[in-house]
Amino acid sequence: MAPPAQSQKSASPSQPSGKGEVSDVKMQLRQLAGSRSPGTDDAKRELFKKVISYMTIGIDVSSVFSEMVMCSATSDIVLKKMCYLYVGNYAKYNPDLALLTINFLQRDCKDEDPMIRGLALRSLCSLRVANLVEYLVGPLGTGLKDGNSYVRMVAAVGVLKLYHISASTCMDADFPAMLKHLMLNDKDAQVVANCLTSLQEIWGLEASASEEAARERETLLSKPVIYYFLNRIKEFSEWAQCIVLELVAKYVPSDSNEIFDVMNLLEDRLQHANGAVVLATIKMFLQLTLSMTDVHQQVYERIKAPLLTLVSSGSPEQSYAVLSHLHLLVMRAPFIFSSDYKHFYCQYNEPFYVKKLKLEMLTAVANESNTYDIVTELCEYAANVDIPMARESIRAVGKIALQQYDVNAIVDRLLQFLEMEKEHVTAETLVLVKDLLRKYPQWSHDCIAVVGNISSKNVQEPKAKAALIWMLGEYAQDMQDAPYILESLIENWDEEHSAEVRLHLLTAIMKCFLRRPPETQKALGAALAAGLADFHQDVHDRALFYYRLLKYNVTVAERVVDPPKQAVSVFADTQSSEIKDRIFDEFNSLSVVYQKPSYMFTDKEHRGPFAFSEELGNLSIDTELADNVVPAQRVEANDKDLLLSTSEKEDNHGASNNSSAYNAPSYDGSRMVGASQAQQDLVSLDQPPPANVPVSLAIDDLLGLGLPVVPSPAPSPPALKLNAKAVLDPNSFQQKWRQLPLAASQEISMNPQGVSALSSPQVLLRHMQGHSIHCIASGGQAPNFKFFFFAQKEDEPSTYLVECVINSSTCKAQLKIKADDQSTSQAFSALFESALSKFGLP
Amino acid sequence: MISQFFVLSQRGDNIVFRDCRGDVQKNSAEIFFRKVKFWKEDDKEEAPPVFNVDGVNYFHVKVVGLLFVATTRNNLSPSLVLELLQRIARVIKDYLCVLSEESLRKNFVLVYELLDEVMDFGYVQTTSTEVLKSYIFNEPIVVDTDRSTPLGPAALFMQGAKRMPGMAVTKSVVAHEPGGRKREEIFVDIIEKISVTFSSSGYILTSEIDGTIQMKSYLTGNPEIRLALNDDLSIGRSGRSIYDYSGSSGTGSVILDDCNFHESVHLDNFDVDRTLTLVPSDGEFPVMNYRITQEFKPPFRINSLIEEAGPLKAEVILKIYAEFPSSITANTIVVEMPLPTYTTRVNFELEPGAVGQMTDFKESNRRLEWSLKKIVGGSEHTLRAKLTCSQESHGNITKEAGPVSMTFTIPMYNPSRLQVKYLQIAKKTKTYNPYRWVRYVTQANSYVARI
């Protein structure tokens, strides 16, 4: 409900201004409060309705709070519900009055009707008043044990509400443990689902503060829990299924057989009519198969049809959400979708936001065999009366041309656009022709012939005008009229409002002058004079710069302004591959729709479970190693039963796993991922334990040999020697990491063999240790692994800290280096790089 | 989890406003409405269904002119939220019979009651009309159905002069009938939306059928239902399928590219005899969605011509051929064509004796509009339009106009030939014989002829 008044709303004549009506209602409520005559409830209903309707339109009716509470003594459930609604809305702002409601809510929590118990408990938890939490604990505890599933359902969410009002009360009462018990044992699937969502939120928020919570959060991803949910998946409502699938997507199976079991079990979820279920399933399939290239590709093939069906059933809004995800997949693997290009043709009645996505997909899937069809289709849109659409289509044609397919024909088409003589088409095309010429200078002859015919008066848009002027300057020797067109543009200098155009004009006239001096001299003088007098700082500066340059030496000016150019081979991509991968990791979330990773649009606390943790604090540190061993063993003990139960279910589908839809033809990764290792998906290492000392000593000797081979680009670094036995405890690491400024940050490529060996992080850790660089914490799952390393100088306690994020699908590593001694950070960075680059080499 | 849910009228008034988590500012509805209204000032671009303002994500769907909105600060699944909004609209409609601003305003208490059970603390609990029934105590106040437009696919059956036998599609799931007893009946609608693009020479460039089998049951006691489809139905195109059950590689007459099913549908016998088994829950829901790109015969052929006819004059000729059996009649047909931007006046010339046809020149967006109340199968209709222009065309007038687009509804016709062969209801007693309505309808989605 929208309580406190919106001034603008109450000013509207069509709605009651509030005051008078509210006091009327107040009077009437008071009269009814004590009445027991028949028909009282009906009268109350009418009044309550009035109050709630005022509340909805934004009139403040908090002044009738006590009257509402007085009237709440009733057995009419409809009245009760309205009363709860009202109380829930205003209690937060009237904590004192809220106390009045506690009594009747507590009484209702003990009602014999489970419906009323549930409703009262829900309202009690929704009061959001901090000093009333003491009244919550009792009813919540009983609610969790209630015999009726409706009440337990409400109580499970109630615990979460309590947590948000007072986290300590919730934790002290040990509610999370009770939820966990309920989650793993309750018969009602919705109760189970509510426990899961509440626990995920509570443990997620607690994890940064408490190690125990962090561990509990991890156990949600343990094999027994995941299998428990998977075995019950059909019992859940479609919405709860989404939550479970989201959880399973984060699970790391121990080997490929397990992956296939899970996928075969959930295969039929792809046929669900609810798009959210299908997308959650797809996310899981994609995540599970990331390390298995062949199967990953099979998954792409498999999900095509269901995605296309979802796009074409449902409302435009729903299909937009699905299409955004299809868009992401097409961008990642265009070749898989290249034969489906007709599905991306636009329909005339689709909203622009859908068309825009489709155009981008058409651009992406264009290849030798379909470009002709696609460009023909795009040309239809370019002639469209819908101007934004026409513009986008022309841009799409240009992009395809820049991708190098069949440039010949496309250039002809682009030039035909110019002949259509529609202002927006001409403008868009000019910008493209300019880009095209930068990449394919060999087309200048054809293009210039057509561009030369365009009257500059028909081009008004700054971007297009700038493009035209650029071409006039760049190809001054080929275009007869160039000096004169530029001259006439310079004459109208004052009418040119765009600084961008004026800047281009200056440069173009310079180029023109350098090639055809006699014809241009006068115009150049005029341009420089106008430029010097220009109010725009950049224009002024550029004019002055050119003027002085020419005065100094014309040959130098030529070298600066008009040097021989190389054709551009690739235009810079707008998004780095790292960002794209992050978006992919956040599949089935808003990141895909916005085409931005979540950290760019959400606050930290709302980033949700997918987000990559930025802080060291979220990574588990040393002590866990010991603790992890125990659950791992327990898991193994349970494994057999669990696997049995799923394979029994599978029996109807096929005799053995081999007959399933997913087979790994030549996947041997299963051997690399040791079963027990994969169960701890966070691998943590302490400082080298005593047992390792002899090994590191041996390496110490080798170190002298290893060092001189530092890569050449860095001018032979001062011999930086690292202490092979460096020690740093996690706390001081964290402290240092927080205090020290970033000394270096860079992205380096790793060799693919090294990356493929990464399936088990220990290999890398051992390798780095060989270079006296020690790991203090590591974590993540394919494709993103995160490591924190440290190293110390051999002779002094000066420490280097490194955060290293390795993306195994792009073979890139992101480094962030911090150092006590900033002056040697470069040397260390080089050392680290060389160590990392040797990883995986024999 | 969702933070707030609200429904806004076309003018931006709050009709319903529910705050679930209290972590988004209270004036979010105003912020949202302003943003949607002025998405891009100069362009006519529509706001996308999802956007972010100052860290708050706004999701919205438009249903019968109302805006159903959800806000959150979290990075949720957009599909989930948009699906949910659509589903909330459907549940409300199941209860109120008619979804409109008026019915919502009259029943907002009931709507709040529903929302309370649909979402708790922003987490979805259930959207099943059936499950919700046991939690709902308010009685709907039914608004006059004649004045308000019904919602959803069933609305198709309301169009045109004659109503189909199924007035009852607008019954509330909870309201008591005046007679006291509910009529036992079940509706199964096969609704196909077709998209066709013709090239300028009349060839079919692309065509697609998006179909839904929609069910609405008013049967008491939730009996099991068996729905048999064509025997020769096959799924997956030319070996591209990886379904286990796509036995033959498809010479059958109906080949679906792909399909999906409602939760309640059991597919145990689907491989064998193409029957779907389900216990229909209350309310309206899609049993199955399917998609077909197999070629089919389009119901209409369009012939269009635009040419210059002297200085500052041009002529447009539109011809429509109805290529379906004469026993079938299409209704509410509208043909549209954008004209050159310099068109100033249009004189229309309908064929002699034309009945129920209207023509219009929309000056604001330079569009010709030709609407026909009905077209009988096998017939042919022509429109001539004489244009007066304010300037000479640049020699190629066909580049300045078109394409021609068409919308229509054809009851009792479906181009895919997918059929419900029988609809079996598990009998409780011998005398139990509920009414069964199986209805077919085809609608144009994007029906375009280039010129």
Coordinates of C-alpha atoms in Angstrom, one line a residue, chain A residues 221-560:
Chain A
L221 CA 25.1 -27.0 -2.5
S222 CA 26.3 -30.3 -1.2
K223 CA 25.4 -33.5 -3.0
P224 CA 22.8 -34.9 -0.5
V225 CA 20.9 -31.6 -0.4
I226 CA 20.9 -31.1 -4.2
Y227 CA 19.8 -34.7 -4.7
Y228 CA 17.1 -34.3 -2.2
F229 CA 15.7 -31.4 -4.1
L230 CA 16.1 -33.1 -7.5
N231 CA 14.3 -36.1 -6.3
R232 CA 11.3 -34.0 -5.3
I233 CA 11.4 -31.6 -8.2
K234 CA 8.0 -32.6 -9.6
E235 CA 6.3 -31.9 -6.3
F236 CA 7.2 -28.2 -6.4
S237 CA 5.1 -25.6 -8.0
E238 CA 6.5 -24.1 -11.2
W239 CA 7.8 -21.1 -9.2
A240 CA 9.5 -23.2 -6.6
Q241 CA 11.1 -25.3 -9.4
C242 CA 12.8 -22.1 -10.6
I243 CA 14.3 -21.6 -7.2
V244 CA 15.5 -25.2 -7.0
L245 CA 16.9 -25.1 -10.6
E246 CA 18.8 -21.9 -9.8
L247 CA 20.3 -23.7 -6.9
V248 CA 21.3 -26.8 -8.9
A249 CA 23.0 -24.6 -11.5
K250 CA 25.6 -23.7 -8.9
Y251 CA 26.2 -27.3 -7.9
V252 CA 29.4 -28.9 -9.2
P253 CA 28.9 -32.6 -10.0
S254 CA 31.8 -34.8 -9.4
D255 CA 32.1 -36.4 -12.8
S256 CA 30.5 -36.4 -16.2
N257 CA 28.2 -39.3 -15.5
E258 CA 26.6 -37.3 -12.7
I259 CA 26.2 -34.4 -15.0
F260 CA 24.4 -36.6 -17.5
D261 CA 22.2 -38.0 -14.7
V262 CA 21.1 -34.6 -13.6
M263 CA 20.5 -33.4 -17.2
N264 CA 18.5 -36.4 -18.2
L265 CA 16.4 -36.1 -15.0
L266 CA 15.6 -32.5 -15.9
E267 CA 15.3 -32.8 -19.6
D268 CA 11.6 -32.6 -19.6
R269 CA 11.6 -29.3 -17.9
L270 CA 12.6 -27.8 -21.2
Q271 CA 9.1 -28.6 -22.4
H272 CA 7.4 -26.5 -19.7
A273 CA 5.0 -23.8 -20.7
N274 CA 6.5 -21.5 -18.1
G275 CA 9.4 -19.6 -19.7
A276 CA 11.0 -19.0 -16.3
V277 CA 11.3 -22.8 -15.7
V278 CA 12.7 -23.4 -19.1
L279 CA 15.3 -20.6 -18.7
A280 CA 16.3 -21.8 -15.3
T281 CA 16.8 -25.3 -16.7
I282 CA 18.8 -23.9 -19.6
K283 CA 21.0 -22.0 -17.3
M284 CA 21.7 -25.2 -15.4
F285 CA 22.5 -27.2 -18.5
L286 CA 24.9 -24.5 -19.8
Q287 CA 26.7 -24.2 -16.5
L288 CA 27.0 -27.9 -16.0
T289 CA 28.5 -28.5 -19.4
L290 CA 30.9 -25.5 -19.5
S291 CA 33.9 -27.7 -19.4
M292 CA 32.7 -30.2 -22.0
T293 CA 32.8 -28.5 -25.3
D294 CA 31.0 -31.1 -27.3
V295 CA 28.1 -31.5 -24.9
H296 CA 27.9 -27.8 -24.4
Q297 CA 27.3 -27.4 -28.1
Q298 CA 24.7 -30.2 -28.0
V299 CA 23.0 -28.2 -25.3
Y300 CA 22.8 -25.2 -27.6
E301 CA 21.2 -27.3 -30.3
R302 CA 18.8 -28.8 -27.9
I303 CA 17.6 -25.5 -26.4
K304 CA 17.0 -23.8 -29.7
A305 CA 13.6 -25.1 -30.4
P306 CA 12.1 -24.6 -26.9
L307 CA 13.5 -21.0 -26.8
L308 CA 12.0 -20.2 -30.2
T309 CA 8.6 -21.6 -29.1
L310 CA 8.7 -19.5 -26.0
V311 CA 9.5 -16.4 -28.1
S312 CA 6.5 -16.9 -30.2
S313 CA 4.0 -17.9 -27.5
G314 CA 3.1 -15.5 -24.7
S315 CA 2.9 -11.8 -24.5
P316 CA 5.4 -9.4 -26.2
E317 CA 6.9 -8.7 -22.8
Q318 CA 7.5 -12.4 -22.1
S319 CA 8.9 -13.0 -25.5
Y320 CA 11.2 -10.0 -25.0
A321 CA 12.7 -11.6 -21.9
V322 CA 13.3 -14.9 -23.7
L323 CA 14.6 -13.2 -26.8
S324 CA 17.2 -11.3 -24.8
H325 CA 18.6 -14.7 -23.6
L326 CA 18.5 -16.1 -27.1
H327 CA 20.3 -12.9 -28.2
L328 CA 23.0 -13.6 -25.7
L329 CA 23.4 -17.2 -26.9
V330 CA 23.5 -16.1 -30.5
M331 CA 26.2 -13.6 -29.8
R332 CA 28.3 -16.3 -28.1
A333 CA 27.9 -18.9 -30.7
P334 CA 26.6 -17.4 -33.9
F335 CA 27.5 -20.4 -36.1
I336 CA 25.1 -22.6 -34.2
F337 CA 22.2 -20.4 -35.2
S338 CA 23.3 -19.4 -38.7
S339 CA 20.7 -21.7 -40.3
D340 CA 17.9 -20.3 -38.2
Y341 CA 18.2 -16.7 -39.4
K342 CA 14.7 -16.5 -40.7
H343 CA 13.4 -16.7 -37.1
F344 CA 15.1 -13.4 -36.5
Y345 CA 13.3 -11.6 -39.3
C346 CA 11.2 -8.7 -37.8
Q347 CA 7.5 -8.7 -37.9
Y348 CA 5.9 -5.3 -38.7
N349 CA 3.9 -5.1 -35.5
E350 CA 6.6 -6.0 -33.1
P351 CA 7.8 -3.3 -30.6
F352 CA 11.0 -1.5 -31.4
Y353 CA 12.9 -3.1 -28.5
V354 CA 12.2 -6.6 -30.0
K355 CA 13.1 -5.5 -33.5
K356 CA 16.4 -4.1 -32.3
L357 CA 17.4 -7.4 -30.7
K358 CA 16.5 -9.3 -33.8
L359 CA 18.5 -7.0 -36.0
E360 CA 21.6 -7.6 -33.8
M361 CA 21.1 -11.3 -34.1
L362 CA 20.7 -11.1 -37.8
T363 CA 24.0 -9.2 -38.0
A364 CA 25.7 -11.8 -35.8
V365 CA 24.6 -14.9 -37.7
A366 CA 25.4 -13.6 -41.2
N367 CA 27.9 -15.8 -42.9
E368 CA 28.8 -16.7 -46.5
S369 CA 25.7 -18.7 -47.2
N370 CA 23.0 -16.5 -45.7
T371 CA 24.3 -13.0 -46.1
Y372 CA 22.5 -12.4 -49.4
D373 CA 19.1 -13.3 -47.9
I374 CA 19.7 -11.3 -44.7
V375 CA 20.9 -8.2 -46.4
T376 CA 17.9 -8.4 -48.8
E377 CA 15.6 -8.5 -45.9
L378 CA 17.4 -5.7 -44.1
C379 CA 17.1 -3.5 -47.2
E380 CA 13.3 -4.0 -47.0
Y381 CA 13.4 -2.6 -43.5
A382 CA 15.6 0.3 -44.5
A383 CA 12.9 1.5 -46.9
N384 CA 10.5 1.2 -44.0
V385 CA 8.4 4.2 -43.0
D386 CA 9.4 3.5 -39.4
I387 CA 12.4 5.8 -39.1
P388 CA 14.2 4.4 -36.1
M389 CA 13.8 0.9 -37.6
A390 CA 15.1 2.1 -41.0
R391 CA 18.2 3.6 -39.3
E392 CA 18.9 0.4 -37.3
S393 CA 18.6 -1.7 -40.4
I394 CA 21.1 0.4 -42.3
R395 CA 23.5 0.1 -39.4
A396 CA 23.0 -3.6 -39.4
V397 CA 23.8 -3.8 -43.2
G398 CA 27.0 -1.8 -42.5
K399 CA 28.0 -4.1 -39.7
I400 CA 27.6 -7.1 -41.9
A401 CA 29.8 -5.4 -44.5
L402 CA 32.4 -4.7 -41.9
Q403 CA 32.4 -8.4 -41.0
Q404 CA 33.8 -9.0 -44.4
Y405 CA 31.2 -11.3 -45.9
D406 CA 30.4 -10.5 -49.5
V407 CA 31.4 -6.9 -49.3
N408 CA 31.0 -6.4 -52.9
A409 CA 27.3 -6.7 -53.1
I410 CA 26.7 -4.9 -49.8
V411 CA 28.6 -1.8 -50.9
D412 CA 26.3 -1.6 -53.9
R413 CA 23.3 -1.8 -51.7
L414 CA 24.6 0.8 -49.4
L415 CA 25.2 3.1 -52.3
Q416 CA 21.6 2.4 -53.5
F417 CA 20.5 3.7 -50.1
L418 CA 22.0 7.0 -50.9
E419 CA 20.0 7.2 -54.1
M420 CA 16.7 6.8 -52.1
E421 CA 17.0 10.5 -51.1
K422 CA 15.4 10.1 -47.7
E423 CA 17.2 12.3 -45.3
H424 CA 17.6 9.8 -42.5
V425 CA 18.6 7.0 -44.8
T426 CA 21.3 9.2 -46.4
A427 CA 22.6 10.3 -43.0
E428 CA 22.9 6.8 -41.6
T429 CA 24.5 5.5 -44.8
L430 CA 27.1 8.2 -45.0
V431 CA 28.3 7.3 -41.5
L432 CA 28.6 3.7 -42.6
V433 CA 30.3 4.5 -45.9
K434 CA 32.9 6.4 -43.9
D435 CA 33.6 3.4 -41.7
L436 CA 33.6 1.1 -44.6
L437 CA 36.3 3.2 -46.4
R438 CA 38.4 3.1 -43.3
K439 CA 38.4 -0.7 -43.5
Y440 CA 38.3 -1.2 -47.3
P441 CA 40.1 1.8 -48.9
Q442 CA 39.9 -0.1 -52.2
W443 CA 36.2 0.8 -52.5
S444 CA 37.0 4.5 -52.5
H445 CA 36.5 4.9 -56.2
D446 CA 32.9 3.6 -56.3
C447 CA 31.9 5.2 -53.1
I448 CA 33.4 8.6 -53.9
A449 CA 31.5 8.7 -57.2
V450 CA 28.2 8.4 -55.4
V451 CA 29.0 10.4 -52.3
G452 CA 30.2 13.3 -54.6
N453 CA 26.7 13.6 -55.9
I454 CA 25.2 14.2 -52.5
S455 CA 24.4 17.8 -51.9
S456 CA 25.7 18.8 -48.5
K457 CA 22.5 20.8 -48.0
N458 CA 20.6 17.6 -47.8
V459 CA 22.7 16.4 -44.9
Q460 CA 21.8 18.0 -41.6
E461 CA 22.6 15.4 -38.9
P462 CA 26.0 16.2 -37.3
K463 CA 27.3 12.7 -37.4
A464 CA 26.4 12.3 -41.1
K465 CA 27.7 15.8 -41.9
A466 CA 31.0 15.0 -40.1
A467 CA 31.3 11.8 -42.1
L468 CA 30.7 13.5 -45.4
I469 CA 33.3 16.2 -44.5
W470 CA 35.8 13.5 -43.5
M471 CA 35.4 11.9 -46.9
L472 CA 35.8 15.2 -48.7
G473 CA 39.1 15.8 -46.9
E474 CA 40.4 12.3 -47.1
Y475 CA 39.6 11.9 -50.8
A476 CA 40.1 15.5 -51.9
Q477 CA 42.3 14.5 -54.8
D478 CA 39.5 12.2 -56.2
M479 CA 36.6 14.5 -55.8
Q480 CA 36.8 17.4 -58.1
D481 CA 34.5 19.7 -56.2
A482 CA 35.9 19.0 -52.8
P483 CA 37.7 22.3 -52.2
Y484 CA 34.6 24.2 -53.3
I485 CA 32.1 22.2 -51.2
L486 CA 34.3 22.7 -48.2
E487 CA 34.6 26.3 -49.0
S488 CA 30.9 26.8 -49.1
L489 CA 30.6 25.0 -45.8
I490 CA 33.2 27.2 -44.2
E491 CA 31.3 30.3 -45.5
N492 CA 28.4 29.1 -43.3
W493 CA 30.7 28.5 -40.3
D494 CA 28.5 30.5 -37.9
E495 CA 25.4 28.5 -38.8
E496 CA 27.1 25.2 -38.0
H497 CA 26.0 24.4 -34.5
S498 CA 27.8 21.2 -33.9
A499 CA 31.4 21.4 -32.7
E500 CA 32.1 17.9 -34.0
V501 CA 31.3 19.1 -37.5
R502 CA 33.5 22.2 -37.1
L503 CA 36.4 20.1 -35.9
H504 CA 36.0 17.8 -38.9
L505 CA 35.8 20.8 -41.2
L506 CA 39.1 22.1 -39.9
T507 CA 40.9 18.8 -40.5
A508 CA 39.3 18.2 -43.8
I509 CA 40.3 21.6 -45.2
M510 CA 43.8 21.0 -44.0
K511 CA 44.0 17.7 -45.8
C512 CA 42.5 19.3 -48.9
F513 CA 45.1 22.1 -48.7
L514 CA 48.0 19.7 -48.4
R515 CA 46.9 18.0 -51.6
R516 CA 45.5 20.8 -53.7
P517 CA 47.1 23.9 -52.2
P518 CA 46.2 26.6 -54.9
E519 CA 42.5 25.8 -54.8
T520 CA 42.2 25.6 -51.1
Q521 CA 44.4 28.3 -49.8
K522 CA 41.8 30.9 -49.5
A523 CA 39.3 28.6 -47.8
L524 CA 41.9 27.4 -45.4
G525 CA 42.6 30.9 -44.3
A526 CA 39.0 31.6 -43.8
A527 CA 38.6 28.3 -41.8
L528 CA 41.6 29.1 -39.5
A529 CA 40.3 32.6 -38.9
A530 CA 36.9 31.3 -38.1
G531 CA 38.3 28.5 -35.9
L532 CA 40.5 30.9 -33.9
A533 CA 37.4 33.1 -33.2
D534 CA 35.3 30.1 -32.2
F535 CA 33.8 29.9 -28.8
H536 CA 34.3 26.2 -28.5
Q537 CA 37.6 25.5 -26.7
D538 CA 38.5 22.4 -28.8
V539 CA 37.7 24.1 -32.1
H540 CA 39.7 27.1 -31.1
D541 CA 42.7 24.9 -30.0
R542 CA 42.7 22.8 -33.0
A543 CA 42.6 25.9 -35.3
L544 CA 45.5 27.4 -33.4
F545 CA 47.5 24.2 -33.5
Y546 CA 47.1 23.8 -37.2
Y547 CA 48.0 27.5 -37.7
R548 CA 51.2 27.2 -35.8
L549 CA 52.0 23.8 -37.3
L550 CA 51.7 25.3 -40.8
K551 CA 53.8 28.3 -39.9
Y552 CA 56.5 26.0 -38.5
N553 CA 56.8 23.6 -41.4
V554 CA 54.4 22.4 -43.9
T555 CA 56.0 19.0 -44.3
V556 CA 55.7 18.4 -40.6
A557 CA 52.1 19.5 -40.8
E558 CA 51.5 16.9 -43.5
R559 CA 53.0 14.2 -41.4
V560 CA 50.8 15.2 -38.5

